[in-house]
Amino acid sequence: MRIGDLATACGLTAKTIRFYEQAGLLHAPPRTSGGYRDYPSEAKSRLAFVRDSQSAGLTLAEIRSILALRDSGEAPCSHVTNLIHEHLADIEKRMSELRKTRTALRGLADRAAGTDPSTCTDADICSIIGGSTRG
């Protein structure tokens, strides 16, 4: 299957497929006598796996490591499980940080609502953020 047909079948661009090939996510296919890439039908499922993995938040390096395990004949299940847990822990940490930021921003919004700009002085950069208790 030529790259254009594969791209259409997978909802990708030919440029993306060439990038995945260069990044080691897709094996270089054999070439036709005319020099065109001739992808096997299995390339569709591999590209679907790459797309699904990216949607789950995995990096290209992580995806490449999973594919390398599979290509070597090893089931990557435990490796994938570890990656999932690492990503979940990272998301939990980021969500906690975002909740703290939201709380801080709500406090600033309340302060901003009670701030009279005419009371600001040249010494203030911003009394809302700067922690001034004027209002």
Tab-separated table of C-alpha atoms in Angstrom, residues 18-99:
chain	number	residue	atom	x	y	z
A	18	ARG	CA	7.383	9.589	7.190
A	19	PHE	CA	8.087	11.264	10.549
A	20	TYR	CA	6.978	8.149	12.447
A	21	GLU	CA	9.201	6.086	10.206
A	22	GLN	CA	12.203	8.355	10.915
A	23	ALA	CA	11.369	8.305	14.634
A	24	GLY	CA	11.546	4.514	14.695
A	25	LEU	CA	7.841	3.945	15.315
A	26	LEU	CA	7.165	2.410	11.942
A	27	HIS	CA	9.442	0.041	10.078
A	28	ALA	CA	10.771	1.290	6.774
A	29	PRO	CA	8.725	-0.510	4.151
A	30	PRO	CA	10.105	-2.139	1.060
A	31	ARG	CA	10.086	-0.025	-2.085
A	32	THR	CA	8.392	-0.703	-5.365
A	33	SER	CA	10.437	-0.879	-8.535
A	34	GLY	CA	9.455	2.765	-9.046
A	35	GLY	CA	10.894	3.704	-5.654
A	36	TYR	CA	7.582	4.190	-3.845
A	37	ARG	CA	7.118	3.019	-0.269
A	38	ASP	CA	5.007	-0.146	-0.216
A	39	TYR	CA	3.565	-0.524	3.283
A	40	PRO	CA	2.163	-3.856	4.447
A	41	SER	CA	-1.413	-3.891	5.750
A	42	GLU	CA	-0.064	-4.347	9.319
A	43	ALA	CA	1.178	-0.763	9.171
A	44	LYS	CA	-2.406	0.423	9.730
A	45	SER	CA	-2.708	-1.303	13.098
A	46	ARG	CA	0.724	-0.073	14.161
A	47	LEU	CA	-0.182	3.503	13.279
A	48	ALA	CA	-3.499	3.134	15.121
A	49	PHE	CA	-1.536	1.955	18.160
A	50	VAL	CA	0.761	4.981	17.929
A	51	ARG	CA	-2.207	7.346	17.675
A	52	ASP	CA	-4.023	5.657	20.594
A	53	SER	CA	-0.857	5.761	22.699
A	54	GLN	CA	-0.402	9.461	22.028
A	55	SER	CA	-4.039	10.066	22.968
A	56	ALA	CA	-3.303	8.351	26.280
A	57	GLY	CA	-0.475	10.834	26.873
A	58	LEU	CA	2.486	8.610	26.092
A	59	THR	CA	5.549	10.213	24.568
A	60	LEU	CA	7.061	9.040	21.300
A	61	ALA	CA	10.014	7.611	23.225
A	62	GLU	CA	7.662	5.629	25.456
A	63	ILE	CA	5.717	4.391	22.457
A	64	ARG	CA	8.964	3.392	20.753
A	65	SER	CA	9.971	1.415	23.869
A	66	ILE	CA	6.658	-0.479	23.832
A	67	LEU	CA	6.992	-1.251	20.137
A	68	ALA	CA	10.591	-2.396	20.623
A	69	LEU	CA	9.478	-4.882	23.264
A	70	ARG	CA	6.712	-6.178	21.009
A	71	ASP	CA	9.066	-6.362	18.015
A	72	SER	CA	11.506	-8.433	20.067
A	73	GLY	CA	8.724	-10.926	20.771
A	74	GLU	CA	8.097	-9.830	24.351
A	75	ALA	CA	4.651	-8.871	25.603
A	76	PRO	CA	4.929	-5.250	26.781
A	77	CYS	CA	2.089	-5.460	29.328
A	78	SER	CA	4.115	-4.851	32.507
A	79	HIS	CA	6.051	-2.016	30.846
A	80	VAL	CA	2.789	-0.415	29.679
A	81	THR	CA	1.307	-0.820	33.156
A	82	ASN	CA	4.293	0.977	34.690
A	83	LEU	CA	4.025	3.793	32.150
A	84	ILE	CA	0.315	4.193	32.864
A	85	HIS	CA	0.930	4.416	36.613
A	86	GLU	CA	3.716	6.973	36.084
A	87	HIS	CA	1.442	9.105	33.928
A	88	LEU	CA	-1.428	8.822	36.399
A	89	ALA	CA	0.847	9.936	39.246
A	90	ASP	CA	2.042	12.878	37.164
A	91	ILE	CA	-1.529	13.897	36.338
A	92	GLU	CA	-2.569	13.653	39.988
A	93	LYS	CA	0.347	15.915	40.940
A	94	ARG	CA	-0.493	18.436	38.221
A	95	MET	CA	-4.173	18.414	39.206
A	96	SER	CA	-3.222	19.139	42.803
A	97	GLU	CA	-1.021	22.021	41.661
A	98	LEU	CA	-3.843	23.340	39.464
A	99	ARG	CA	-6.300	23.224	42.384
